[in-house]
């Protein structure tokens, strides 16, 4: 499931597997911490986690939410001497780990992995630029809609109770959604209230169901506006 290794044959996968260690972690466990030496690369094998940067005032700016198959952590070989973000589990999880010397050995032995590393670094840079542009210029409603639409693609499953709807199986709090969108909890709560009132989503404590994804996409693209314009006004 890991993009760096998806081109490998069974022998190559066996090589990678032999170099990987594994550990289990309960919900709420810190797997790596921003600012610490980046000496290992991790793969989330099972569970959910969030990658975020803690701010001076105690808030979290969430970089991404992690699903099985996602990689995190850092190595000098990837241009990272320190972990850029903190990663904390949202659920019980299983994590695989490969240290710096082993990863360097893989790059020398498996050229396809080296090429994938170049692709991965380029895509991360493009994604970071896109996120920065969106957070700098988009109204809160657009940010919330775009984030929910992205989460549908990565974590969504067809709803058993609402035909045509999508359930997000994530323990996602308002604070987490605020961190993902670079907004405040109050602004996100107003946007979500508007989306619920207009029938685009249903949500409760740490659960969300997207009832009308086409409208969500239109909002994310700035094509539609909500009836309550205050929720769509840019806020810090």
mmCIF file of C-alpha atoms in Angstrom:
data_model
loop_
_atom_site.group_PDB
_atom_site.id
_atom_site.type_symbol
_atom_site.label_atom_id
_atom_site.label_comp_id
_atom_site.label_asym_id
_atom_site.label_seq_id
_atom_site.Cartn_x
_atom_site.Cartn_y
_atom_site.Cartn_z
ATOM 1 C CA UNK A 1 0.000 0.000 0.000
ATOM 2 C CA UNK A 2 3.012 2.331 0.342
ATOM 3 C CA UNK A 3 3.700 4.336 -2.818
ATOM 4 C CA UNK A 4 7.478 4.185 -2.372
ATOM 5 C CA UNK A 5 7.351 0.404 -2.605
ATOM 6 C CA UNK A 6 4.409 -0.244 -4.936
ATOM 7 C CA UNK A 7 6.634 -0.998 -7.959
ATOM 8 C CA UNK A 8 8.569 -3.745 -6.181
ATOM 9 C CA UNK A 9 8.161 -7.436 -6.895
ATOM 10 C CA UNK A 10 7.802 -10.048 -4.155
ATOM 11 C CA UNK A 11 11.566 -10.246 -3.658
ATOM 12 C CA UNK A 12 11.854 -6.477 -3.270
ATOM 13 C CA UNK A 13 8.952 -6.370 -0.805
ATOM 14 C CA UNK A 14 10.667 -9.103 1.193
ATOM 15 C CA UNK A 15 13.847 -6.983 1.328
ATOM 16 C CA UNK A 16 11.913 -4.013 2.681
ATOM 17 C CA UNK A 17 9.990 -6.165 5.143
ATOM 18 C CA UNK A 18 13.208 -7.610 6.563
ATOM 19 C CA UNK A 19 14.430 -4.087 7.399
ATOM 20 C CA UNK A 20 11.201 -2.917 9.045
ATOM 21 C CA UNK A 21 10.434 -3.044 12.750
ATOM 22 C CA UNK A 22 6.880 -2.816 14.090
ATOM 23 C CA UNK A 23 5.108 -1.540 17.186
ATOM 24 C CA UNK A 24 1.558 -1.035 18.385
ATOM 25 C CA UNK A 25 0.364 2.250 19.848
ATOM 26 C CA UNK A 26 -2.829 3.238 21.688
ATOM 27 C CA UNK A 27 -4.991 6.204 20.719
ATOM 28 C CA UNK A 28 -3.347 9.470 21.721
ATOM 29 C CA UNK A 29 0.241 8.187 21.505
ATOM 30 C CA UNK A 30 2.934 10.446 20.011
ATOM 31 C CA UNK A 31 4.825 8.572 17.281
ATOM 32 C CA UNK A 32 7.323 11.330 16.464
ATOM 33 C CA UNK A 33 7.693 14.915 17.636
ATOM 34 C CA UNK A 34 8.396 18.135 15.733
ATOM 35 C CA UNK A 35 11.950 19.366 16.218
ATOM 36 C CA UNK A 36 13.411 16.010 17.217
ATOM 37 C CA UNK A 37 16.131 14.399 15.120
ATOM 38 C CA UNK A 38 14.694 12.743 12.032
ATOM 39 C CA UNK A 39 16.343 9.337 12.096
ATOM 40 C CA UNK A 40 13.588 7.006 10.886
ATOM 41 C CA UNK A 41 10.788 6.676 8.376
ATOM 42 C CA UNK A 42 7.439 5.268 9.516
ATOM 43 C CA UNK A 43 4.504 3.571 7.811
ATOM 44 C CA UNK A 44 1.055 3.534 9.374
ATOM 45 C CA UNK A 45 -0.019 -0.094 8.940
ATOM 46 C CA UNK A 46 -3.363 0.127 10.766
ATOM 47 C CA UNK A 47 -5.403 2.833 12.465
ATOM 48 C CA UNK A 48 -5.630 6.597 12.040
ATOM 49 C CA UNK A 49 -3.252 9.404 13.041
ATOM 50 C CA UNK A 50 -2.790 13.142 12.594
ATOM 51 C CA UNK A 51 0.331 15.076 11.630
ATOM 52 C CA UNK A 52 0.444 18.595 13.058
ATOM 53 C CA UNK A 53 2.618 21.503 14.131
ATOM 54 C CA UNK A 54 2.038 22.743 17.695
ATOM 55 C CA UNK A 55 1.833 26.533 18.006
ATOM 56 C CA UNK A 56 3.195 28.729 20.785
ATOM 57 C CA UNK A 57 -0.302 29.319 22.187
ATOM 58 C CA UNK A 58 -1.034 25.606 22.492
ATOM 59 C CA UNK A 59 -3.064 25.110 19.308
ATOM 60 C CA UNK A 60 -2.422 22.604 16.529
ATOM 61 C CA UNK A 61 -2.020 23.346 12.823
ATOM 62 C CA UNK A 62 -2.799 19.984 11.238
ATOM 63 C CA UNK A 63 -0.767 19.126 8.174
ATOM 64 C CA UNK A 64 -2.619 15.956 7.228
ATOM 65 C CA UNK A 65 -4.575 12.983 8.532
ATOM 66 C CA UNK A 66 -2.915 9.626 8.047
ATOM 67 C CA UNK A 67 -4.478 6.351 6.890
ATOM 68 C CA UNK A 68 -2.950 2.864 6.511
ATOM 69 C CA UNK A 69 -0.190 2.957 3.890
ATOM 70 C CA UNK A 70 0.785 6.578 4.601
ATOM 71 C CA UNK A 71 4.397 7.386 5.454
ATOM 72 C CA UNK A 72 5.632 9.971 7.938
ATOM 73 C CA UNK A 73 8.742 10.899 9.879
ATOM 74 C CA UNK A 74 11.907 11.980 8.107
ATOM 75 C CA UNK A 75 15.457 11.208 7.107
ATOM 76 C CA UNK A 76 18.446 13.211 5.944
ATOM 77 C CA UNK A 77 18.160 11.272 2.666
ATOM 78 C CA UNK A 78 14.789 12.976 2.178
ATOM 79 C CA UNK A 79 16.152 16.416 3.021
ATOM 80 C CA UNK A 80 14.901 16.366 6.622
ATOM 81 C CA UNK A 81 17.265 16.518 9.589
ATOM 82 C CA UNK A 82 14.469 17.184 12.072
ATOM 83 C CA UNK A 83 10.872 16.023 12.158
ATOM 84 C CA UNK A 84 8.817 18.855 10.688
ATOM 85 C CA UNK A 85 5.616 17.824 12.474
ATOM 86 C CA UNK A 86 4.335 15.847 15.442
ATOM 87 C CA UNK A 87 2.349 12.704 14.674
ATOM 88 C CA UNK A 88 -0.210 11.478 17.201
ATOM 89 C CA UNK A 89 -2.549 8.501 16.864
ATOM 90 C CA UNK A 90 -6.300 9.127 16.705
ATOM 91 C CA UNK A 91 -7.106 5.440 17.217
ATOM 92 C CA UNK A 92 -5.230 2.323 18.264
ATOM 93 C CA UNK A 93 -2.585 1.821 15.599
ATOM 94 C CA UNK A 94 0.162 -0.411 14.242
ATOM 95 C CA UNK A 95 3.289 1.323 12.938
ATOM 96 C CA UNK A 96 6.254 0.075 10.878
ATOM 97 C CA UNK A 97 9.692 1.732 11.160
ATOM 98 C CA UNK A 98 12.857 1.739 9.056
ATOM 99 C CA UNK A 99 16.000 3.499 10.305
ATOM 100 C CA UNK A 100 18.307 5.759 8.279
ATOM 101 C CA UNK A 101 21.106 3.229 7.483
ATOM 102 C CA UNK A 102 18.583 0.619 6.329
ATOM 103 C CA UNK A 103 16.728 3.112 4.164
ATOM 104 C CA UNK A 104 19.981 4.266 2.557
ATOM 105 C CA UNK A 105 20.759 0.640 1.784
ATOM 106 C CA UNK A 106 17.356 0.276 0.132
ATOM 107 C CA UNK A 107 17.991 3.313 -2.070
ATOM 108 C CA UNK A 108 21.254 1.774 -3.262
ATOM 109 C CA UNK A 109 19.776 -1.673 -3.867
ATOM 110 C CA UNK A 110 16.380 -0.730 -5.322
ATOM 111 C CA UNK A 111 16.483 2.020 -8.005
ATOM 112 C CA UNK A 112 12.697 2.132 -8.317
ATOM 113 C CA UNK A 113 12.455 3.264 -4.685
ATOM 114 C CA UNK A 114 14.972 6.061 -5.369
ATOM 115 C CA UNK A 115 12.837 7.295 -8.275
ATOM 116 C CA UNK A 116 9.710 7.161 -6.118
ATOM 117 C CA UNK A 117 11.469 9.243 -3.461
ATOM 118 C CA UNK A 118 12.078 12.000 -6.038
ATOM 119 C CA UNK A 119 8.401 11.900 -7.071
ATOM 120 C CA UNK A 120 7.298 11.978 -3.427
ATOM 121 C CA UNK A 121 9.409 15.043 -2.598
ATOM 122 C CA UNK A 122 8.104 16.909 -5.654
ATOM 123 C CA UNK A 123 4.486 16.129 -4.800
ATOM 124 C CA UNK A 124 4.962 17.193 -1.184
ATOM 125 C CA UNK A 125 6.338 20.539 -2.333
ATOM 126 C CA UNK A 126 3.440 21.090 -4.743
ATOM 127 C CA UNK A 127 0.900 20.129 -2.063
ATOM 128 C CA UNK A 128 2.475 22.485 0.463
ATOM 129 C CA UNK A 129 2.294 25.361 -2.020
ATOM 130 C CA UNK A 130 -1.349 24.623 -2.792
ATOM 131 C CA UNK A 131 -2.293 24.437 0.875
ATOM 132 C CA UNK A 132 -0.509 27.694 1.644
ATOM 133 C CA UNK A 133 -2.328 29.463 -1.190
ATOM 134 C CA UNK A 134 -5.728 28.149 -0.076
ATOM 135 C CA UNK A 135 -5.233 29.091 3.567
ATOM 136 C CA UNK A 136 -4.021 32.547 2.629
ATOM 137 C CA UNK A 137 -6.833 33.518 0.274
ATOM 138 C CA UNK A 138 -9.953 31.357 0.693
ATOM 139 C CA UNK A 139 -12.977 32.061 2.895
ATOM 140 C CA UNK A 140 -13.546 29.707 5.821
ATOM 141 C CA UNK A 141 -16.486 27.958 4.134
ATOM 142 C CA UNK A 142 -14.387 27.147 1.065
ATOM 143 C CA UNK A 143 -11.595 25.771 3.280
ATOM 144 C CA UNK A 144 -14.020 23.627 5.293
ATOM 145 C CA UNK A 145 -15.766 22.297 2.177
ATOM 146 C CA UNK A 146 -12.460 21.532 0.430
ATOM 147 C CA UNK A 147 -11.144 19.737 3.504
ATOM 148 C CA UNK A 148 -14.279 17.629 3.952
ATOM 149 C CA UNK A 149 -14.245 16.728 0.249
ATOM 150 C CA UNK A 150 -10.598 15.633 0.523
ATOM 151 C CA UNK A 151 -11.396 13.547 3.601
ATOM 152 C CA UNK A 152 -14.242 11.854 1.695
ATOM 153 C CA UNK A 153 -11.744 10.736 -0.938
ATOM 154 C CA UNK A 154 -9.293 9.353 1.600
ATOM 155 C CA UNK A 155 -11.444 8.053 4.458
ATOM 156 C CA UNK A 156 -15.042 7.993 3.232
ATOM 157 C CA UNK A 157 -17.234 4.899 2.953
ATOM 158 C CA UNK A 158 -20.828 4.598 1.648
ATOM 159 C CA UNK A 159 -23.294 5.343 4.421
ATOM 160 C CA UNK A 160 -25.478 2.448 5.527
ATOM 161 C CA UNK A 161 -28.150 4.757 6.955
ATOM 162 C CA UNK A 162 -28.267 7.453 4.238
ATOM 163 C CA UNK A 163 -28.260 6.130 0.626
ATOM 164 C CA UNK A 164 -25.820 8.061 -1.540
ATOM 165 C CA UNK A 165 -24.151 9.693 1.472
ATOM 166 C CA UNK A 166 -20.568 9.226 2.691
ATOM 167 C CA UNK A 167 -19.521 8.452 6.263
ATOM 168 C CA UNK A 168 -16.185 9.737 7.543
ATOM 169 C CA UNK A 169 -14.894 7.199 10.047
ATOM 170 C CA UNK A 170 -12.650 9.612 11.898
ATOM 171 C CA UNK A 171 -12.656 10.823 15.499
ATOM 172 C CA UNK A 172 -12.438 14.365 14.106
ATOM 173 C CA UNK A 173 -13.117 17.153 16.590
ATOM 174 C CA UNK A 174 -13.937 20.773 15.734
ATOM 175 C CA UNK A 175 -10.440 21.647 16.942
ATOM 176 C CA UNK A 176 -8.964 19.111 14.475
ATOM 177 C CA UNK A 177 -11.027 20.551 11.620
ATOM 178 C CA UNK A 178 -9.947 24.061 12.609
ATOM 179 C CA UNK A 179 -6.322 22.909 12.546
ATOM 180 C CA UNK A 180 -6.772 21.362 9.098
ATOM 181 C CA UNK A 181 -8.304 24.529 7.677
ATOM 182 C CA UNK A 182 -6.088 27.079 9.407
ATOM 183 C CA UNK A 183 -9.116 28.634 11.074
ATOM 184 C CA UNK A 184 -10.609 28.972 14.548
ATOM 185 C CA UNK A 185 -12.927 26.517 16.279
ATOM 186 C CA UNK A 186 -15.649 29.191 16.347
ATOM 187 C CA UNK A 187 -15.401 29.865 12.594
ATOM 188 C CA UNK A 188 -15.438 26.162 11.767
ATOM 189 C CA UNK A 189 -18.447 25.604 14.030
ATOM 190 C CA UNK A 190 -20.357 28.351 12.204
ATOM 191 C CA UNK A 191 -19.484 26.868 8.823
ATOM 192 C CA UNK A 192 -20.513 23.367 9.916
ATOM 193 C CA UNK A 193 -23.791 24.706 11.342
ATOM 194 C CA UNK A 194 -24.564 26.251 7.966
ATOM 195 C CA UNK A 195 -23.724 23.039 6.126
ATOM 196 C CA UNK A 196 -25.958 21.051 8.486
ATOM 197 C CA UNK A 197 -28.834 23.522 8.175
ATOM 198 C CA UNK A 198 -28.683 23.403 4.373
ATOM 199 C CA UNK A 199 -28.565 19.599 4.306
ATOM 200 C CA UNK A 200 -25.026 19.179 3.014
ATOM 201 C CA UNK A 201 -23.724 17.285 6.057
ATOM 202 C CA UNK A 202 -24.834 15.688 9.294
ATOM 203 C CA UNK A 203 -22.421 15.683 12.187
ATOM 204 C CA UNK A 204 -22.088 15.023 15.879
ATOM 205 C CA UNK A 205 -19.361 14.538 18.411
ATOM 206 C CA UNK A 206 -16.378 13.286 16.385
ATOM 207 C CA UNK A 207 -18.444 11.930 13.469
ATOM 208 C CA UNK A 208 -19.504 13.387 10.108
ATOM 209 C CA UNK A 209 -21.725 12.189 7.254
ATOM 210 C CA UNK A 210 -21.600 14.043 3.938
ATOM 211 C CA UNK A 211 -25.122 13.983 2.499
ATOM 212 C CA UNK A 212 -24.536 16.031 -0.660
ATOM 213 C CA UNK A 213 -20.972 15.748 -1.919
ATOM 214 C CA UNK A 214 -21.695 17.505 -5.228
ATOM 215 C CA UNK A 215 -22.729 20.640 -3.357
ATOM 216 C CA UNK A 216 -19.680 20.260 -1.136
ATOM 217 C CA UNK A 217 -17.467 20.153 -4.232
ATOM 218 C CA UNK A 218 -19.193 23.242 -5.641
ATOM 219 C CA UNK A 219 -18.605 25.105 -2.390
ATOM 220 C CA UNK A 220 -14.965 24.000 -2.366
ATOM 221 C CA UNK A 221 -14.552 25.367 -5.898
ATOM 222 C CA UNK A 222 -16.243 28.640 -4.956
ATOM 223 C CA UNK A 223 -19.097 27.974 -7.402
ATOM 224 C CA UNK A 224 -21.862 28.122 -4.795
ATOM 225 C CA UNK A 225 -22.283 30.235 -1.698
ATOM 226 C CA UNK A 226 -24.211 29.375 1.457
ATOM 227 C CA UNK A 227 -27.286 31.322 2.423
ATOM 228 C CA UNK A 228 -25.588 32.449 5.624
ATOM 229 C CA UNK A 229 -22.830 34.635 4.205
ATOM 230 C CA UNK A 230 -21.225 35.254 7.576
ATOM 231 C CA UNK A 231 -19.965 31.662 7.675
ATOM 232 C CA UNK A 232 -18.250 32.222 4.340
ATOM 233 C CA UNK A 233 -16.439 35.405 5.264
ATOM 234 C CA UNK A 234 -12.651 35.071 5.697
ATOM 235 C CA UNK A 235 -11.645 34.785 9.338
ATOM 236 C CA UNK A 236 -8.310 34.279 11.033
#
